[in-house]
Tab-separated table of C-alpha atoms in Angstrom:
chain	number	residue	atom	x	y	z
A	1125	MET	CA	-6.384	16.446	38.162
A	1126	ARG	CA	-6.512	12.661	38.034
A	1127	ARG	CA	-9.462	12.563	40.444
A	1128	VAL	CA	-11.377	15.120	38.399
A	1129	VAL	CA	-10.900	13.123	35.212
A	1130	THR	CA	-11.895	9.890	36.978
A	1131	LEU	CA	-15.083	11.403	38.387
A	1132	LEU	CA	-16.129	13.153	35.177
A	1133	PRO	CA	-18.092	10.242	33.638
A	1134	GLN	CA	-19.906	9.538	36.932
A	1135	MET	CA	-20.813	13.214	37.300
A	1136	LEU	CA	-22.218	13.290	33.766
A	1137	PHE	CA	-24.323	10.176	34.311
A	1138	ALA	CA	-25.608	11.502	37.630
A	1139	THR	CA	-26.594	14.777	35.998
A	1140	MET	CA	-28.425	12.893	33.261
A	1141	LEU	CA	-30.424	10.902	35.803
A	1142	LEU	CA	-31.324	13.981	37.834
A	1143	CYS	CA	-32.365	15.886	34.704
A	1144	PRO	CA	-34.481	13.547	32.496
A	1145	ALA	CA	-34.915	16.319	29.931
A	1146	TRP	CA	-31.218	15.929	29.157
A	1147	ALA	CA	-31.799	12.427	27.806
A	1148	HIS	CA	-31.595	13.790	24.278
A	1149	ALA	CA	-28.426	14.569	22.373
A	1150	ALA	CA	-27.414	18.036	21.327
A	1151	ASP	CA	-26.174	17.603	17.768
A	1152	LEU	CA	-22.956	19.489	17.175
A	1153	ASP	CA	-23.185	21.507	13.967
A	1154	GLY	CA	-19.670	21.458	12.571
A	1155	ALA	CA	-20.533	24.205	10.093
A	1156	THR	CA	-20.709	26.724	12.953
A	1157	LEU	CA	-17.336	25.816	14.458
A	1158	SER	CA	-14.177	27.822	13.995
A	1159	PRO	CA	-10.908	25.966	13.302
A	1160	ILE	CA	-9.674	27.270	16.676
A	1161	TRP	CA	-11.668	24.472	18.312
A	1162	GLY	CA	-9.079	22.100	16.860
A	1163	VAL	CA	-6.280	23.659	18.958
A	1164	PRO	CA	-6.645	21.241	21.943
A	1165	PHE	CA	-6.486	18.280	19.568
A	1166	ALA	CA	-3.383	19.736	17.929
A	1167	GLY	CA	-2.001	20.257	21.433
A	1168	VAL	CA	-2.397	16.562	22.249
A	1169	LEU	CA	-0.618	15.589	19.028
A	1170	LEU	CA	2.225	18.038	19.591
A	1171	SER	CA	2.595	16.882	23.190
A	1172	ILE	CA	2.948	13.273	22.039
A	1173	ALA	CA	5.485	14.388	19.443
A	1174	LEU	CA	7.594	16.886	21.410
A	1175	PHE	CA	7.542	16.014	25.122
A	1176	PRO	CA	9.282	12.607	24.710
A	1177	LEU	CA	11.917	14.423	22.650
A	1178	PHE	CA	12.604	17.452	24.874
A	1179	ALA	CA	11.316	16.412	28.322
A	1180	PRO	CA	11.274	12.591	28.392
A	1181	LYS	CA	11.324	12.209	32.197
A	1182	PHE	CA	8.471	14.669	32.672
A	1183	TRP	CA	6.463	12.977	29.927
A	1184	HIS	CA	7.012	9.485	31.335
A	1185	HIS	CA	5.563	10.488	34.706
A	1186	HIS	CA	2.892	12.983	33.637
A	1187	TYR	CA	1.622	12.113	30.135
A	1188	GLY	CA	-1.811	11.295	31.564
A	1189	LYS	CA	-2.054	14.690	33.222
A	1190	VAL	CA	-0.989	16.439	30.027
A	1191	ALA	CA	-3.683	14.604	28.037
A	1192	ALA	CA	-6.257	15.454	30.726
A	1193	ALA	CA	-5.231	19.126	30.675
A	1194	TRP	CA	-5.796	19.363	26.916
A	1195	GLY	CA	-9.122	17.580	27.349
A	1196	LEU	CA	-10.258	20.100	29.960
A	1197	LEU	CA	-8.965	22.970	27.819
A	1198	PHE	CA	-11.464	21.847	25.189
A	1199	LEU	CA	-14.305	20.810	27.485
A	1200	VAL	CA	-14.539	23.845	29.775
A	1201	PRO	CA	-14.787	26.489	26.987
A	1202	PHE	CA	-17.093	24.171	25.044
A	1203	ALA	CA	-19.475	23.866	28.010
A	1204	ALA	CA	-19.326	27.619	28.560
A	1205	GLN	CA	-20.262	28.402	24.949
A	1206	PHE	CA	-22.685	25.590	24.092
A	1207	GLY	CA	-24.003	24.677	27.551
A	1208	LEU	CA	-23.588	21.756	29.922
A	1209	HIS	CA	-26.187	19.744	28.015
A	1210	ALA	CA	-24.212	19.837	24.761
A	1211	ALA	CA	-20.936	19.169	26.572
A	1212	ALA	CA	-22.369	16.201	28.476
A	1213	ALA	CA	-24.056	14.732	25.391
A	1214	ASN	CA	-20.910	14.927	23.266
A	1215	VAL	CA	-18.663	13.528	25.999
A	1216	ILE	CA	-21.090	10.656	26.598
A	1217	HIS	CA	-21.101	9.933	22.865
A	1218	ALA	CA	-17.287	9.942	22.785
A	1219	LEU	CA	-17.149	7.644	25.815
A	1220	LEU	CA	-19.920	5.142	25.130
A	1221	GLY	CA	-20.019	5.275	21.363
A	1222	GLU	CA	-16.293	5.198	20.676
A	1223	TYR	CA	-13.806	5.172	23.562
A	1224	VAL	CA	-15.200	2.412	25.801
A	1225	PRO	CA	-15.681	-0.171	22.990
A	1226	PHE	CA	-12.245	0.778	21.637
A	1227	ILE	CA	-10.478	0.331	24.986
A	1228	VAL	CA	-12.410	-2.810	25.974
A	1229	LEU	CA	-11.414	-4.567	22.744
A	1230	LEU	CA	-7.794	-3.412	22.949
A	1231	THR	CA	-7.521	-4.455	26.595
A	1232	SER	CA	-8.932	-7.912	25.927
A	1233	LEU	CA	-6.517	-8.480	23.042
A	1234	TYR	CA	-3.600	-7.080	25.043
A	1235	VAL	CA	-4.304	-9.313	28.046
A	1236	VAL	CA	-5.144	-12.476	26.102
A	1237	ALA	CA	-2.221	-12.228	23.665
A	1238	GLY	CA	0.047	-11.195	26.546
A	1239	GLY	CA	-0.762	-14.493	28.249
A	1240	ILE	CA	0.730	-16.569	25.436
A	1241	CYS	CA	4.433	-17.042	26.112
A	1242	VAL	CA	6.743	-18.652	23.571
A	1243	ARG	CA	9.569	-20.247	25.564
A	1244	GLY	CA	13.012	-20.780	24.178
A	1245	ASN	CA	14.603	-18.480	21.684
A	1246	LEU	CA	15.448	-18.374	18.038
A	1247	HIS	CA	18.301	-16.498	16.435
A	1248	GLY	CA	17.145	-13.185	14.950
A	1249	THR	CA	18.495	-13.636	11.431
A	1250	PRO	CA	17.105	-11.603	8.526
A	1251	ARG	CA	15.329	-14.697	7.235
A	1252	LEU	CA	13.715	-15.467	10.595
A	1253	ASN	CA	12.718	-11.844	11.212
A	1254	THR	CA	11.159	-11.578	7.755
A	1255	GLY	CA	9.289	-14.813	8.392
A	1256	ILE	CA	7.869	-13.548	11.691
A	1257	LEU	CA	6.776	-10.298	10.026
A	1258	ALA	CA	5.124	-12.274	7.218
A	1259	LEU	CA	3.327	-14.522	9.717
A	1260	GLY	CA	2.086	-11.522	11.690
A	1261	THR	CA	0.918	-9.837	8.490
A	1262	VAL	CA	-1.257	-12.851	7.656
A	1263	LEU	CA	-2.577	-13.199	11.213
A	1264	ALA	CA	-3.513	-9.508	11.404
A	1265	SER	CA	-6.547	-9.967	9.152
A	1266	LEU	CA	-7.633	-13.051	11.102
A	1267	MET	CA	-7.270	-11.831	14.684
A	1268	GLY	CA	-6.907	-8.077	14.310
A	1269	THR	CA	-3.795	-5.946	14.140
A	1270	THR	CA	-3.750	-5.566	17.937
A	1271	GLY	CA	-4.055	-9.303	18.563
A	1272	ALA	CA	-1.360	-10.244	16.043
A	1273	ALA	CA	0.964	-7.487	17.257
A	1274	MET	CA	0.610	-8.447	20.930
A	1275	LEU	CA	1.099	-12.125	20.124
A	1276	LEU	CA	4.342	-11.749	18.161
A	1277	ILE	CA	6.133	-8.612	19.336
A	1278	ARG	CA	7.646	-10.209	22.436
A	1279	PRO	CA	9.016	-13.345	20.670
A	1280	LEU	CA	10.416	-11.061	17.958
A	1281	LEU	CA	12.149	-8.847	20.520
A	1282	ARG	CA	13.597	-11.878	22.333
A	1283	ALA	CA	14.936	-13.280	19.071
A	1284	ASN	CA	16.803	-10.022	18.466
A	1285	ASP	CA	17.886	-9.124	21.996
A	1286	ASN	CA	21.484	-10.005	21.190
A	1287	ARG	CA	21.646	-7.468	18.335
A	1288	ARG	CA	22.635	-3.817	18.548
A	1289	HIS	CA	20.217	-2.530	15.889
A	1290	VAL	CA	16.623	-3.524	16.609
A	1291	ALA	CA	14.588	-0.332	16.128
A	1292	HIS	CA	14.161	-0.903	12.386
A	1293	VAL	CA	12.727	-4.361	13.111
A	1294	VAL	CA	10.050	-2.820	15.323
A	1295	VAL	CA	9.340	-0.029	12.819
A	1296	PHE	CA	8.631	-2.522	10.028
A	1297	PHE	CA	6.647	-4.649	12.475
A	1298	ILE	CA	4.385	-1.599	12.989
A	1299	PHE	CA	4.169	-1.012	9.231
A	1300	LEU	CA	3.141	-4.601	8.488
A	1301	VAL	CA	1.616	-6.372	11.479
A	1302	ALA	CA	0.041	-3.382	13.240
A	1303	ASN	CA	-1.370	-1.860	10.048
A	1304	ALA	CA	-1.145	-3.167	6.471
A	1305	GLY	CA	-1.808	-6.783	7.404
A	1306	GLY	CA	-5.245	-5.940	8.778
A	1307	SER	CA	-6.710	-4.829	5.457
A	1308	LEU	CA	-8.412	-8.001	4.232
A	1309	THR	CA	-11.284	-8.563	6.695
A	1310	PRO	CA	-13.437	-6.464	9.053
A	1311	LEU	CA	-11.663	-8.254	11.913
A	1312	GLY	CA	-8.368	-6.722	10.869
A	1313	ASP	CA	-8.845	-3.012	11.547
A	1314	PRO	CA	-11.593	-0.861	13.144
A	1315	PRO	CA	-12.379	1.186	9.976
A	1316	LEU	CA	-13.214	-1.986	8.048
A	1317	PHE	CA	-15.324	-3.235	10.938
A	1318	LEU	CA	-17.316	0.003	10.832
A	1319	GLY	CA	-17.827	-0.557	7.107
A	1320	PHE	CA	-19.036	-4.080	7.907
A	1321	LEU	CA	-21.575	-2.617	10.346
A	1322	LYS	CA	-22.690	-0.203	7.604
A	1323	GLY	CA	-23.477	-3.081	5.253
A	1324	VAL	CA	-20.209	-3.867	3.468
A	1325	GLU	CA	-19.971	-7.624	2.928
A	1326	PHE	CA	-17.496	-9.508	5.122
A	1327	SER	CA	-15.420	-10.757	2.174
A	1328	TRP	CA	-15.636	-7.555	0.124
A	1329	THR	CA	-12.259	-6.166	1.186
A	1330	LEU	CA	-10.554	-9.509	0.532
A	1331	ARG	CA	-11.960	-9.541	-3.005
A	1332	ASN	CA	-11.304	-5.882	-3.775
A	1333	ILE	CA	-8.156	-4.826	-1.903
A	1334	PHE	CA	-6.090	-8.008	-2.158
A	1335	PRO	CA	-3.836	-6.740	-5.012
A	1336	GLU	CA	-3.090	-3.498	-3.136
A	1337	THR	CA	-2.428	-5.428	0.085
A	1338	LEU	CA	-0.183	-7.935	-1.691
A	1339	PHE	CA	1.803	-5.123	-3.294
A	1340	ILE	CA	2.417	-3.102	-0.125
A	1341	CYS	CA	3.143	-6.131	2.071
A	1342	VAL	CA	5.512	-7.892	-0.335
A	1343	ALA	CA	7.328	-4.629	-1.070
A	1344	LEU	CA	7.759	-3.892	2.652
A	1345	LEU	CA	8.996	-7.424	3.390
A	1346	ILE	CA	11.602	-7.178	0.600
A	1347	ILE	CA	12.762	-3.742	1.757
A	1348	PHE	CA	12.952	-4.975	5.341
A	1349	TYR	CA	15.004	-8.035	4.398
A	1350	VAL	CA	17.537	-5.863	2.539
A	1351	ILE	CA	17.874	-3.413	5.456
A	1352	ASP	CA	18.013	-6.129	8.110
A	1353	ARG	CA	20.605	-8.103	6.147
A	1354	HIS	CA	22.725	-4.949	5.882
A	1355	TYR	CA	22.771	-4.572	9.661
A	1356	TYR	CA	23.148	-8.300	10.281
A	1357	LEU	CA	26.304	-8.588	8.165
A	1358	ASN	CA	27.959	-5.869	10.236
A	1359	ARG	CA	30.707	-7.567	12.245
A	1360	GLU	CA	29.855	-5.575	15.387
A	1361	GLU	CA	26.111	-6.167	15.129
A	1362	GLU	CA	25.814	-8.961	17.670
A	1363	LEU	CA	26.472	-8.508	21.374
A	1364	PRO	CA	28.978	-10.796	23.130
A	1365	PRO	CA	27.404	-14.093	24.289
A	1366	ALA	CA	27.738	-12.995	27.917
A	1367	HIS	CA	25.402	-10.057	27.224
A	1368	ASP	CA	22.669	-12.086	25.488
A	1369	PRO	CA	19.616	-11.954	27.827
A	1370	THR	CA	18.063	-15.058	26.268
A	1371	PRO	CA	20.605	-17.405	24.662
A	1372	ASP	CA	19.441	-19.212	21.523
A	1373	SER	CA	17.682	-22.517	21.974
A	1374	THR	CA	16.041	-24.905	19.544
A	1375	ARG	CA	13.614	-26.102	22.236
A	1376	LEU	CA	10.474	-24.058	21.880
A	1377	ARG	CA	7.312	-24.464	23.904
A	1378	ILE	CA	4.228	-22.384	24.524
A	1379	ASP	CA	2.788	-21.503	27.920
A	1380	GLY	CA	-0.719	-20.140	28.405
A	1381	LYS	CA	-2.266	-22.140	25.567
A	1382	ILE	CA	-5.766	-21.507	26.928
A	1383	ASN	CA	-5.434	-17.996	25.557
A	1384	PHE	CA	-5.637	-19.316	21.993
A	1385	LEU	CA	-9.215	-20.361	22.785
A	1386	LEU	CA	-9.842	-16.968	24.363
A	1387	LEU	CA	-8.522	-15.274	21.204
A	1388	LEU	CA	-11.094	-17.238	19.211
A	1389	ALA	CA	-13.719	-16.064	21.691
A	1390	VAL	CA	-12.703	-12.429	21.110
A	1391	VAL	CA	-12.941	-12.885	17.332
A	1392	GLY	CA	-16.310	-14.574	17.728
A	1393	LEU	CA	-17.683	-11.775	19.889
A	1394	VAL	CA	-16.593	-9.137	17.383
A	1395	LEU	CA	-18.276	-11.078	14.583
A	1396	MET	CA	-21.409	-11.570	16.687
A	1397	SER	CA	-21.795	-7.852	17.276
A	1398	GLY	CA	-21.811	-7.248	13.531
A	1399	LEU	CA	-24.028	-10.156	12.456
A	1400	TRP	CA	-26.607	-10.200	15.260
A	1401	LYS	CA	-29.197	-7.475	14.650
A	1402	PRO	CA	-32.056	-7.749	17.196
A	1403	GLY	CA	-33.011	-4.113	16.681
A	1404	ILE	CA	-32.734	-3.334	20.406
A	1405	SER	CA	-30.808	-0.287	21.582
A	1406	PHE	CA	-30.622	2.007	24.589
A	1407	ASP	CA	-30.566	5.778	24.279
A	1408	VAL	CA	-28.058	7.473	26.571
A	1409	MET	CA	-28.221	11.207	25.979
A	1410	GLY	CA	-28.691	10.638	22.267
A	1411	THR	CA	-26.034	7.929	21.950
A	1412	ASP	CA	-27.499	4.624	20.777
A	1413	VAL	CA	-25.929	1.728	22.658
A	1414	THR	CA	-27.093	-1.367	20.792
A	1415	LEU	CA	-27.720	-4.641	22.588
A	1416	PRO	CA	-25.119	-6.555	20.502
A	1417	ALA	CA	-22.460	-3.947	21.309
A	1418	LEU	CA	-23.349	-4.040	25.003
A	1419	VAL	CA	-23.257	-7.844	25.106
A	1420	ARG	CA	-19.973	-7.865	23.187
A	1421	ASP	CA	-18.261	-5.432	25.549
A	1422	VAL	CA	-19.526	-7.145	28.715
A	1423	LEU	CA	-18.398	-10.556	27.460
A	1424	LEU	CA	-15.035	-9.127	26.343
A	1425	VAL	CA	-14.499	-7.930	29.907
A	1426	GLY	CA	-15.374	-11.473	31.018
A	1427	VAL	CA	-12.853	-12.954	28.575
A	1428	THR	CA	-10.207	-10.568	29.939
A	1429	LEU	CA	-10.903	-11.658	33.526
A	1430	VAL	CA	-10.825	-15.343	32.563
A	1431	SER	CA	-7.445	-14.815	30.915
A	1432	LEU	CA	-6.069	-13.067	33.988
A	1433	LEU	CA	-7.305	-15.863	36.268
A	1434	ALA	CA	-6.568	-18.894	34.078
A	1435	THR	CA	-3.163	-17.967	32.641
A	1436	PRO	CA	-0.206	-19.418	34.587
A	1437	ARG	CA	1.858	-16.735	36.270
A	1438	THR	CA	4.959	-18.117	34.597
A	1439	ALA	CA	3.505	-17.239	31.187
A	1440	ARG	CA	2.994	-13.565	32.023
A	1441	SER	CA	6.303	-13.306	33.867
A	1442	GLY	CA	8.024	-14.880	30.863
A	1443	ASN	CA	6.525	-12.138	28.713
A	1444	GLU	CA	7.469	-9.513	31.301
A	1445	PHE	CA	3.799	-8.549	31.127
A	1446	ASN	CA	2.894	-5.214	32.683
A	1447	TRP	CA	0.092	-2.692	32.328
A	1448	GLU	CA	2.150	0.366	31.354
A	1449	PRO	CA	1.722	0.096	27.535
A	1450	MET	CA	-2.039	-0.338	27.946
A	1451	LEU	CA	-2.268	2.537	30.422
A	1452	GLU	CA	-0.334	4.803	28.066
A	1453	VAL	CA	-2.685	4.030	25.175
A	1454	ALA	CA	-5.779	4.398	27.389
A	1455	LYS	CA	-4.747	7.786	28.803
A	1456	LEU	CA	-3.489	9.306	25.564
A	1457	PHE	CA	-6.435	8.124	23.501
A	1458	ALA	CA	-8.836	9.433	26.137
A	1459	GLY	CA	-7.439	12.887	25.397
A	1460	ILE	CA	-7.528	12.215	21.657
A	1461	PHE	CA	-11.132	10.961	21.619
A	1462	LEU	CA	-12.265	13.968	23.666
A	1463	THR	CA	-10.446	16.719	21.794
A	1464	ILE	CA	-11.228	15.188	18.393
A	1465	ILE	CA	-14.979	15.866	18.860
A	1466	PRO	CA	-15.007	19.290	17.118
A	1467	VAL	CA	-12.543	18.156	14.430
A	1468	ILE	CA	-14.785	15.262	13.375
A	1469	ALA	CA	-17.831	17.551	13.511
A	1470	MET	CA	-16.128	20.030	11.159
A	1471	LEU	CA	-15.252	17.191	8.775
A	1472	LYS	CA	-18.819	15.873	8.860
A	1473	ALA	CA	-20.075	19.351	7.928
A	1474	GLY	CA	-18.621	18.719	4.489
A	1475	THR	CA	-18.415	21.741	2.230
A	1476	ASP	CA	-20.107	23.868	4.902
A	1477	GLY	CA	-17.363	23.265	7.452
A	1478	ALA	CA	-13.845	24.491	8.065
A	1479	PHE	CA	-12.423	21.542	6.078
A	1480	ALA	CA	-14.509	22.278	2.970
A	1481	GLY	CA	-11.357	22.304	0.849
A	1482	VAL	CA	-10.580	18.691	1.779
A	1483	ILE	CA	-14.108	17.550	0.944
A	1484	ARG	CA	-14.160	19.400	-2.401
A	1485	ALA	CA	-10.781	17.965	-3.357
A	1486	VAL	CA	-12.110	14.389	-3.563
A	1487	SER	CA	-14.591	15.127	-6.391
A	1488	ASP	CA	-14.195	16.570	-9.869
A	1489	SER	CA	-16.183	19.435	-11.401
A	1490	ASN	CA	-18.998	17.029	-12.285
A	1491	GLY	CA	-19.262	15.729	-8.728
A	1492	GLN	CA	-17.690	12.375	-9.627
A	1493	PRO	CA	-15.316	10.822	-7.061
A	1494	ILE	CA	-11.564	11.008	-7.659
A	1495	ASP	CA	-10.245	7.718	-6.289
A	1496	SER	CA	-6.664	8.883	-5.875
A	1497	MET	CA	-7.812	11.890	-3.824
A	1498	TYR	CA	-10.026	9.700	-1.658
A	1499	PHE	CA	-7.023	7.443	-1.026
A	1500	TRP	CA	-4.755	10.302	0.025
A	1501	ALA	CA	-7.355	12.391	1.882
A	1502	THR	CA	-8.547	9.415	3.917
A	1503	GLY	CA	-4.988	8.234	4.494
A	1504	LEU	CA	-3.419	11.534	5.522
A	1505	LEU	CA	-6.231	12.348	7.938
A	1506	SER	CA	-6.094	8.786	9.294
A	1507	SER	CA	-2.400	9.335	10.015
A	1508	PHE	CA	-3.237	11.943	12.647
A	1509	LEU	CA	-6.922	11.447	13.458
A	1510	ASP	CA	-8.609	8.252	14.563
A	1511	ASN	CA	-8.878	6.251	11.335
A	1512	ALA	CA	-12.287	4.766	12.191
A	1513	PRO	CA	-14.348	8.018	12.182
A	1514	THR	CA	-12.213	9.334	9.306
A	1515	TYR	CA	-13.238	6.270	7.289
A	1516	LEU	CA	-16.894	6.967	8.095
A	1517	VAL	CA	-16.589	10.623	7.053
A	1518	PHE	CA	-15.339	9.720	3.577
A	1519	PHE	CA	-17.656	6.687	3.371
A	1520	ASN	CA	-20.556	9.122	3.788
A	1521	THR	CA	-18.943	11.716	1.510
A	1522	ALA	CA	-18.860	9.075	-1.238
A	1523	GLY	CA	-22.600	8.474	-0.858
A	1524	GLY	CA	-22.906	6.353	2.266
A	1525	ASP	CA	-24.850	3.543	0.563
A	1526	ALA	CA	-22.975	0.266	0.992
A	1527	ALA	CA	-24.733	-1.463	-1.928
A	1528	THR	CA	-23.710	1.298	-4.355
A	1529	LEU	CA	-20.192	1.606	-2.983
A	1530	MET	CA	-19.610	-2.142	-3.269
A	1531	THR	CA	-20.679	-2.210	-6.923
A	1532	ARG	CA	-20.749	0.937	-9.054
A	1533	ASP	CA	-18.287	2.849	-6.847
A	1534	ALA	CA	-16.207	-0.138	-5.760
A	1535	SER	CA	-12.932	1.534	-6.738
A	1536	THR	CA	-13.770	4.524	-4.527
A	1537	LEU	CA	-14.583	2.351	-1.512
A	1538	ALA	CA	-11.335	0.441	-2.123
A	1539	ALA	CA	-9.414	3.734	-2.094
A	1540	ILE	CA	-11.081	4.815	1.163
A	1541	SER	CA	-10.456	1.448	2.816
A	1542	ALA	CA	-6.836	1.243	1.684
A	1543	GLY	CA	-6.083	4.809	2.765
A	1544	ALA	CA	-7.578	4.327	6.233
A	1545	VAL	CA	-5.735	1.057	6.921
A	1546	PHE	CA	-2.376	1.477	5.165
A	1547	MET	CA	-1.667	5.069	6.177
A	1548	GLY	CA	-2.424	4.404	9.815
A	1549	ALA	CA	1.252	3.402	9.830
A	1550	ASN	CA	2.442	6.923	8.967
A	1551	THR	CA	2.642	8.060	12.615
A	1552	TYR	CA	2.684	6.506	16.066
A	1553	ILE	CA	-0.878	7.733	16.664
A	1554	GLY	CA	-2.338	6.586	13.341
A	1555	ASN	CA	-3.434	3.268	14.870
A	1556	ALA	CA	-3.603	2.209	18.518
A	1557	PRO	CA	-1.290	-0.853	18.212
A	1558	ASN	CA	1.492	1.467	17.010
A	1559	LEU	CA	1.851	3.077	20.440
A	1560	MET	CA	1.460	-0.251	22.229
A	1561	VAL	CA	4.231	-1.883	20.200
A	1562	LYS	CA	6.467	1.150	20.746
A	1563	ALA	CA	5.868	1.054	24.508
A	1564	ILE	CA	6.602	-2.678	24.750
A	1565	ALA	CA	9.801	-2.317	22.708
A	1566	GLU	CA	11.002	0.568	24.882
A	1567	SER	CA	10.234	-1.420	28.039
A	1568	ARG	CA	12.611	-4.078	26.651
A	1569	GLY	CA	15.383	-1.510	26.208
A	1570	VAL	CA	14.947	-0.790	22.481
A	1571	ARG	CA	15.682	2.848	21.610
A	1572	MET	CA	12.752	3.627	19.386
A	1573	PRO	CA	12.710	6.638	17.047
A	1574	SER	CA	11.034	9.814	18.278
A	1575	PHE	CA	7.662	10.862	16.854
A	1576	PHE	CA	9.375	12.729	14.019
A	1577	GLY	CA	12.092	10.109	13.720
A	1578	TYR	CA	9.434	7.500	13.095
A	1579	MET	CA	7.824	9.785	10.509
A	1580	ALA	CA	11.202	9.976	8.762
A	1581	TRP	CA	11.006	6.192	8.348
A	1582	SER	CA	7.397	6.304	7.133
A	1583	CYS	CA	8.059	9.171	4.720
A	1584	GLY	CA	11.169	7.472	3.369
A	1585	VAL	CA	9.671	3.976	3.008
A	1586	LEU	CA	5.874	4.146	2.954
A	1587	VAL	CA	5.126	7.366	1.072
A	1588	PRO	CA	7.043	6.340	-2.096
A	1589	LEU	CA	5.160	3.031	-2.081
A	1590	PHE	CA	1.855	4.873	-1.662
A	1591	LEU	CA	2.718	7.055	-4.656
A	1592	VAL	CA	3.387	3.965	-6.773
A	1593	MET	CA	0.111	2.422	-5.533
A	1594	THR	CA	-1.767	5.570	-6.582
A	1595	PHE	CA	-0.709	5.115	-10.214
A	1596	LEU	CA	-1.097	1.341	-10.207
A	1597	PHE	CA	-4.455	0.932	-8.500
A	1598	PHE	CA	-6.354	4.234	-8.265
A	1599	HIS	CA	-7.589	6.564	-10.971
A	1600	VAL	CA	-5.504	9.734	-11.070
């Protein structure tokens, strides 16, 4: 199975070269698709939710094969019904247009941030933990949620490795650093970057979503401090000194400092790909691969290699750096990006597709946008689908013209942006850093909540705050 999945992209490219007539995309009309085409995607989600709960050992060793099986369960019937041309074109679009740029950026941030090791150890008090979460929340909009999360999760775990209750610390870290903190700039989260590419000004989100971001972040930090203080005051909270893996020390130093420069390079490359518009692109079976995107991805691979070569081994060993969290994200999201093809197509079909009810729900009888519905529709779908294409679906549903959305319909664009970014924290699969943070925490011995256990946290903490936000910031 693994060999088949590995060879699939090469086989598709070879077929394209041998058959020049296939160099055109076969547009997938979502209006003609039955909801049954969403079953493989639902299967991937349920596998991620249930296997770790009921068959953890099997899942740990075979999650890649499970994701590949669901991918083939979609691809084989799809090719049989719509033809090899349509199957190849849609897979190429998923790979080159979405998956490869997604994984290249995540890998570069994972490797570069994983090469920065903070030596020494601080005591994981409620005040310190809240401070680290606040710092990560600010950094998330400057270096991306993935970069900020990978930079701070290991020092945070070391600071708390002498405490019995750590899972809640990681859960709030996902809420804040891996999601809500990335809402102020296009660098913060992929949906906002897509909006930037569509013409939304770089500072627009900072000017228009700052009150919502301030509310959700301050509220979460206060709630976290209260919960963490409750656990911290428990007399049996701390492990005996003999069991502390990294005893507290006031001497802090940083190894792998070159990676700070490489982080700036990553940020610069992302900005370059959005600002540089030479008008040059390459058509690969109907998928436009622009020159800026190609240059960005090639140079990001170069930055990753430089980090691997230039970072002292002691820095990565100090971080207990390994590839398993990145491999888990890469394999699972490969299945997600493949099986999500028909789901996104049905959403793009608007009122003619299987999700017509969702599309109709965001407008009133006069066709005017309902901001609160845009917030919840974008957010709930972003909780389970990839939030970047979900953002684009509702961006286009609201008119698709950046100039109009930034001015006359600014409140609607704010609702779409806030829903896509904030509600990515509702599930482990809502945003890629969520799974990466979970995997790193578990590799350090933290017993993280199950898929549904995590949703219990998000429903209990986040959803009430989102309801308050709806009445405070969005028209009901």
